[in-house]
Amino acid sequence: MFAAVVFILASCTHEKAAFSDELSAEERCRILETASLYEGIPYKWGGQSFWYEDDPGVDCSGYVINVYKEVLAGSERRLLFGDAAVDGIWSRYSEHIDAPEMGDLIFFSDGESSIPSHIGIFDRKEGSSVFFWDASSLPDTMCVMHRSYEESNPKILGYGRMLLGRR
């Protein structure tokens, strides 16, 4: 009885999730492959369409969530949430890391705040440049695209590794 109560209490905790199953190298590659399928899809605030739907549109968090959902669909793992804003993914559903790997998360702020306002999928570092996929809401882009910033750009808030649960 005591063990059951402890299990129930542990599973109801809403701090940081307890699972952090690592993605395989193959899954990390599939994250980038899937991310690229969305290239050119329009930015739509609150949008969470899949790339193959009629008239798709995504915002930055909807895009990241959908990419992960597609890649994890056939596995025993899952996201710990169905929908979340950027700050929720930052504070509750990812582990902050210093050395991101392909397919990890990259968080952005306005360059002054410690609260994230944007999220993307980390691709790679090359020299002093950081490459990533995101659903950009910048007026001159407004779509999913592959971009880069200098590593020293103050808009890069940090990196994260998505926490995963089991089905």
PDB file of C-alpha atoms in Angstrom:
ATOM      1  CA  MET A   1       0.000   0.000   0.000  1.00  0.00           C
ATOM      2  CA  PHE A   2       2.777   2.442   0.950  1.00  0.00           C
ATOM      3  CA  ALA A   3       4.595   1.771  -2.342  1.00  0.00           C
ATOM      4  CA  ALA A   4       1.398   2.467  -4.312  1.00  0.00           C
ATOM      5  CA  VAL A   5       0.906   5.793  -2.523  1.00  0.00           C
ATOM      6  CA  VAL A   6       4.532   6.792  -3.190  1.00  0.00           C
ATOM      7  CA  PHE A   7       4.131   5.857  -6.862  1.00  0.00           C
ATOM      8  CA  ILE A   8       0.916   7.875  -7.200  1.00  0.00           C
ATOM      9  CA  LEU A   9       2.447  10.897  -5.475  1.00  0.00           C
ATOM     10  CA  ALA A  10       5.587  10.677  -7.613  1.00  0.00           C
ATOM     11  CA  SER A  11       3.570  10.471 -10.818  1.00  0.00           C
ATOM     12  CA  CYS A  12       1.515  13.519  -9.856  1.00  0.00           C
ATOM     13  CA  THR A  13       4.522  15.769  -9.293  1.00  0.00           C
ATOM     14  CA  HIS A  14       4.563  18.587 -11.816  1.00  0.00           C
ATOM     15  CA  GLU A  15       8.025  19.987 -11.210  1.00  0.00           C
ATOM     16  CA  LYS A  16      10.480  18.691 -13.783  1.00  0.00           C
ATOM     17  CA  ALA A  17       9.551  15.411 -15.396  1.00  0.00           C
ATOM     18  CA  ALA A  18      11.548  12.418 -14.200  1.00  0.00           C
ATOM     19  CA  PHE A  19      12.206  10.749 -17.552  1.00  0.00           C
ATOM     20  CA  SER A  20      15.081  11.749 -19.791  1.00  0.00           C
ATOM     21  CA  ASP A  21      15.512   8.836 -22.179  1.00  0.00           C
ATOM     22  CA  GLU A  22      18.243   9.744 -24.608  1.00  0.00           C
ATOM     23  CA  LEU A  23      17.461   9.900 -28.286  1.00  0.00           C
ATOM     24  CA  SER A  24      19.417   7.543 -30.503  1.00  0.00           C
ATOM     25  CA  ALA A  25      21.654   8.875 -33.274  1.00  0.00           C
ATOM     26  CA  GLU A  26      19.067   7.620 -35.781  1.00  0.00           C
ATOM     27  CA  GLU A  27      16.249   9.506 -34.013  1.00  0.00           C
ATOM     28  CA  ARG A  28      18.361  12.664 -33.927  1.00  0.00           C
ATOM     29  CA  CYS A  29      18.842  12.410 -37.692  1.00  0.00           C
ATOM     30  CA  ARG A  30      15.116  11.807 -38.147  1.00  0.00           C
ATOM     31  CA  ILE A  31      14.362  14.951 -36.114  1.00  0.00           C
ATOM     32  CA  LEU A  32      16.336  17.040 -38.598  1.00  0.00           C
ATOM     33  CA  GLU A  33      14.857  15.205 -41.585  1.00  0.00           C
ATOM     34  CA  THR A  34      11.345  15.762 -40.260  1.00  0.00           C
ATOM     35  CA  ALA A  35      12.122  19.386 -39.381  1.00  0.00           C
ATOM     36  CA  SER A  36      13.115  19.999 -43.004  1.00  0.00           C
ATOM     37  CA  LEU A  37       9.732  18.702 -44.283  1.00  0.00           C
ATOM     38  CA  TYR A  38       8.161  21.847 -42.799  1.00  0.00           C
ATOM     39  CA  GLU A  39      10.456  24.228 -44.718  1.00  0.00           C
ATOM     40  CA  GLY A  40       8.462  27.120 -46.148  1.00  0.00           C
ATOM     41  CA  ILE A  41       5.297  26.384 -44.164  1.00  0.00           C
ATOM     42  CA  PRO A  42       3.846  29.716 -43.003  1.00  0.00           C
ATOM     43  CA  TYR A  43       4.185  30.959 -39.453  1.00  0.00           C
ATOM     44  CA  LYS A  44       0.773  31.069 -37.779  1.00  0.00           C
ATOM     45  CA  TRP A  45       0.477  32.157 -34.150  1.00  0.00           C
ATOM     46  CA  GLY A  46      -1.006  29.230 -32.183  1.00  0.00           C
ATOM     47  CA  GLY A  47      -0.648  26.944 -35.206  1.00  0.00           C
ATOM     48  CA  GLN A  48       0.171  23.287 -34.744  1.00  0.00           C
ATOM     49  CA  SER A  49      -0.550  21.725 -38.138  1.00  0.00           C
ATOM     50  CA  PHE A  50       1.484  18.887 -39.560  1.00  0.00           C
ATOM     51  CA  TRP A  51       3.398  19.524 -42.794  1.00  0.00           C
ATOM     52  CA  TYR A  52       1.191  17.122 -44.780  1.00  0.00           C
ATOM     53  CA  GLU A  53      -2.144  18.735 -43.840  1.00  0.00           C
ATOM     54  CA  ASP A  54      -4.071  21.048 -46.139  1.00  0.00           C
ATOM     55  CA  ASP A  55      -3.146  24.697 -45.587  1.00  0.00           C
ATOM     56  CA  PRO A  56      -0.698  24.056 -42.709  1.00  0.00           C
ATOM     57  CA  GLY A  57       0.596  26.729 -40.339  1.00  0.00           C
ATOM     58  CA  VAL A  58       2.727  26.501 -37.208  1.00  0.00           C
ATOM     59  CA  ASP A  59       4.153  28.716 -34.516  1.00  0.00           C
ATOM     60  CA  CYS A  60       7.559  27.992 -33.027  1.00  0.00           C
ATOM     61  CA  SER A  61       6.441  25.679 -30.213  1.00  0.00           C
ATOM     62  CA  GLY A  62       3.807  23.938 -32.350  1.00  0.00           C
ATOM     63  CA  TYR A  63       6.484  23.213 -34.927  1.00  0.00           C
ATOM     64  CA  VAL A  64       8.926  21.714 -32.408  1.00  0.00           C
ATOM     65  CA  ILE A  65       6.176  19.660 -30.738  1.00  0.00           C
ATOM     66  CA  ASN A  66       4.979  18.243 -34.070  1.00  0.00           C
ATOM     67  CA  VAL A  67       8.479  17.281 -35.189  1.00  0.00           C
ATOM     68  CA  TYR A  68       9.046  15.385 -31.943  1.00  0.00           C
ATOM     69  CA  LYS A  69       5.585  13.757 -32.093  1.00  0.00           C
ATOM     70  CA  GLU A  70       6.270  12.484 -35.608  1.00  0.00           C
ATOM     71  CA  VAL A  71       9.684  11.074 -34.734  1.00  0.00           C
ATOM     72  CA  LEU A  72       8.483   9.407 -31.512  1.00  0.00           C
ATOM     73  CA  ALA A  73       5.242   8.053 -33.020  1.00  0.00           C
ATOM     74  CA  GLY A  74       6.475   4.492 -33.472  1.00  0.00           C
ATOM     75  CA  SER A  75       8.523   4.276 -30.308  1.00  0.00           C
ATOM     76  CA  GLU A  76       7.744   3.426 -26.707  1.00  0.00           C
ATOM     77  CA  ARG A  77       8.488   7.029 -25.739  1.00  0.00           C
ATOM     78  CA  ARG A  78       6.319  10.110 -25.891  1.00  0.00           C
ATOM     79  CA  LEU A  79       6.281  13.783 -25.085  1.00  0.00           C
ATOM     80  CA  LEU A  80       5.063  14.549 -21.572  1.00  0.00           C
ATOM     81  CA  PHE A  81       2.558  17.081 -22.922  1.00  0.00           C
ATOM     82  CA  GLY A  82       0.334  17.674 -25.944  1.00  0.00           C
ATOM     83  CA  ASP A  83       0.798  21.397 -26.231  1.00  0.00           C
ATOM     84  CA  ALA A  84       2.965  23.874 -24.366  1.00  0.00           C
ATOM     85  CA  ALA A  85       4.228  27.388 -24.781  1.00  0.00           C
ATOM     86  CA  VAL A  86       7.945  28.081 -25.098  1.00  0.00           C
ATOM     87  CA  ASP A  87       8.389  29.014 -21.438  1.00  0.00           C
ATOM     88  CA  GLY A  88       6.685  25.759 -20.366  1.00  0.00           C
ATOM     89  CA  ILE A  89       9.013  23.672 -22.498  1.00  0.00           C
ATOM     90  CA  TRP A  90      11.955  25.647 -21.061  1.00  0.00           C
ATOM     91  CA  SER A  91      10.917  25.375 -17.417  1.00  0.00           C
ATOM     92  CA  ARG A  92       9.121  22.012 -17.197  1.00  0.00           C
ATOM     93  CA  TYR A  93       9.750  19.764 -20.164  1.00  0.00           C
ATOM     94  CA  SER A  94      13.430  20.130 -21.005  1.00  0.00           C
ATOM     95  CA  GLU A  95      16.746  19.725 -19.274  1.00  0.00           C
ATOM     96  CA  HIS A  96      19.095  22.682 -19.720  1.00  0.00           C
ATOM     97  CA  ILE A  97      22.360  21.630 -21.348  1.00  0.00           C
ATOM     98  CA  ASP A  98      25.596  23.337 -22.364  1.00  0.00           C
ATOM     99  CA  ALA A  99      26.649  21.065 -25.225  1.00  0.00           C
ATOM    100  CA  PRO A 100      23.685  20.502 -27.557  1.00  0.00           C
ATOM    101  CA  GLU A 101      23.526  17.669 -30.037  1.00  0.00           C
ATOM    102  CA  MET A 102      21.664  17.550 -33.323  1.00  0.00           C
ATOM    103  CA  GLY A 103      17.920  17.510 -32.591  1.00  0.00           C
ATOM    104  CA  ASP A 104      18.144  19.219 -29.199  1.00  0.00           C
ATOM    105  CA  LEU A 105      16.314  22.461 -28.457  1.00  0.00           C
ATOM    106  CA  ILE A 106      17.574  26.018 -28.782  1.00  0.00           C
ATOM    107  CA  PHE A 107      15.835  28.775 -26.833  1.00  0.00           C
ATOM    108  CA  PHE A 108      15.836  32.474 -27.614  1.00  0.00           C
ATOM    109  CA  SER A 109      14.876  35.652 -25.792  1.00  0.00           C
ATOM    110  CA  ASP A 110      14.800  39.302 -26.768  1.00  0.00           C
ATOM    111  CA  GLY A 111      18.478  39.490 -25.844  1.00  0.00           C
ATOM    112  CA  GLU A 112      17.861  41.047 -22.442  1.00  0.00           C
ATOM    113  CA  SER A 113      15.373  38.759 -20.690  1.00  0.00           C
ATOM    114  CA  SER A 114      16.060  35.417 -19.030  1.00  0.00           C
ATOM    115  CA  ILE A 115      12.603  34.230 -20.112  1.00  0.00           C
ATOM    116  CA  PRO A 116      12.457  32.458 -23.478  1.00  0.00           C
ATOM    117  CA  SER A 117      10.157  33.819 -26.149  1.00  0.00           C
ATOM    118  CA  HIS A 118      11.139  31.559 -29.051  1.00  0.00           C
ATOM    119  CA  ILE A 119      12.270  27.963 -29.640  1.00  0.00           C
ATOM    120  CA  GLY A 120      13.923  26.062 -32.452  1.00  0.00           C
ATOM    121  CA  ILE A 121      15.603  22.753 -33.200  1.00  0.00           C
ATOM    122  CA  PHE A 122      19.377  22.750 -32.946  1.00  0.00           C
ATOM    123  CA  ASP A 123      21.218  21.474 -36.015  1.00  0.00           C
ATOM    124  CA  ARG A 124      24.927  22.113 -35.466  1.00  0.00           C
ATOM    125  CA  LYS A 125      27.689  24.537 -34.590  1.00  0.00           C
ATOM    126  CA  GLU A 126      30.101  25.390 -37.355  1.00  0.00           C
ATOM    127  CA  GLY A 127      32.900  27.769 -36.458  1.00  0.00           C
ATOM    128  CA  SER A 128      31.225  30.555 -34.508  1.00  0.00           C
ATOM    129  CA  SER A 129      27.814  29.965 -36.124  1.00  0.00           C
ATOM    130  CA  VAL A 130      24.890  28.064 -34.624  1.00  0.00           C
ATOM    131  CA  PHE A 131      22.520  26.505 -37.177  1.00  0.00           C
ATOM    132  CA  PHE A 132      18.906  25.684 -36.322  1.00  0.00           C
ATOM    133  CA  TRP A 133      15.415  25.105 -37.711  1.00  0.00           C
ATOM    134  CA  ASP A 134      12.551  27.288 -36.515  1.00  0.00           C
ATOM    135  CA  ALA A 135       9.165  28.731 -37.371  1.00  0.00           C
ATOM    136  CA  SER A 136      10.242  32.326 -37.667  1.00  0.00           C
ATOM    137  CA  SER A 137       7.811  35.121 -36.914  1.00  0.00           C
ATOM    138  CA  LEU A 138      10.158  37.833 -38.164  1.00  0.00           C
ATOM    139  CA  PRO A 139       8.344  40.149 -40.613  1.00  0.00           C
ATOM    140  CA  ASP A 140      10.710  39.358 -43.489  1.00  0.00           C
ATOM    141  CA  THR A 141      10.469  35.575 -43.091  1.00  0.00           C
ATOM    142  CA  MET A 142       7.200  34.359 -41.479  1.00  0.00           C
ATOM    143  CA  CYS A 143       7.809  30.677 -42.223  1.00  0.00           C
ATOM    144  CA  VAL A 144       9.712  27.567 -41.189  1.00  0.00           C
ATOM    145  CA  MET A 145      13.311  27.848 -42.261  1.00  0.00           C
ATOM    146  CA  HIS A 146      16.893  26.829 -41.577  1.00  0.00           C
ATOM    147  CA  ARG A 147      18.832  29.749 -40.115  1.00  0.00           C
ATOM    148  CA  SER A 148      21.963  30.589 -38.203  1.00  0.00           C
ATOM    149  CA  TYR A 149      23.132  33.087 -35.604  1.00  0.00           C
ATOM    150  CA  GLU A 150      26.572  33.841 -34.342  1.00  0.00           C
ATOM    151  CA  GLU A 151      27.151  31.875 -31.152  1.00  0.00           C
ATOM    152  CA  SER A 152      27.690  35.148 -29.284  1.00  0.00           C
ATOM    153  CA  ASN A 153      24.258  36.514 -30.259  1.00  0.00           C
ATOM    154  CA  PRO A 154      22.573  37.657 -27.017  1.00  0.00           C
ATOM    155  CA  LYS A 155      19.233  36.351 -28.313  1.00  0.00           C
ATOM    156  CA  ILE A 156      20.437  32.765 -27.784  1.00  0.00           C
ATOM    157  CA  LEU A 157      19.269  32.081 -24.246  1.00  0.00           C
ATOM    158  CA  GLY A 158      20.377  28.467 -23.996  1.00  0.00           C
ATOM    159  CA  TYR A 159      19.935  24.882 -25.075  1.00  0.00           C
ATOM    160  CA  GLY A 160      17.727  22.088 -23.837  1.00  0.00           C
ATOM    161  CA  ARG A 161      17.137  18.382 -24.157  1.00  0.00           C
ATOM    162  CA  MET A 162      13.483  17.351 -24.371  1.00  0.00           C
ATOM    163  CA  LEU A 163      12.360  15.207 -21.432  1.00  0.00           C
ATOM    164  CA  LEU A 164      10.414  12.163 -22.561  1.00  0.00           C
ATOM    165  CA  GLY A 165       8.003   9.744 -20.942  1.00  0.00           C
ATOM    166  CA  ARG A 166       7.033   6.168 -21.658  1.00  0.00           C
ATOM    167  CA  ARG A 167       3.801   5.035 -23.246  1.00  0.00           C
TER     168      ARG A 167
END
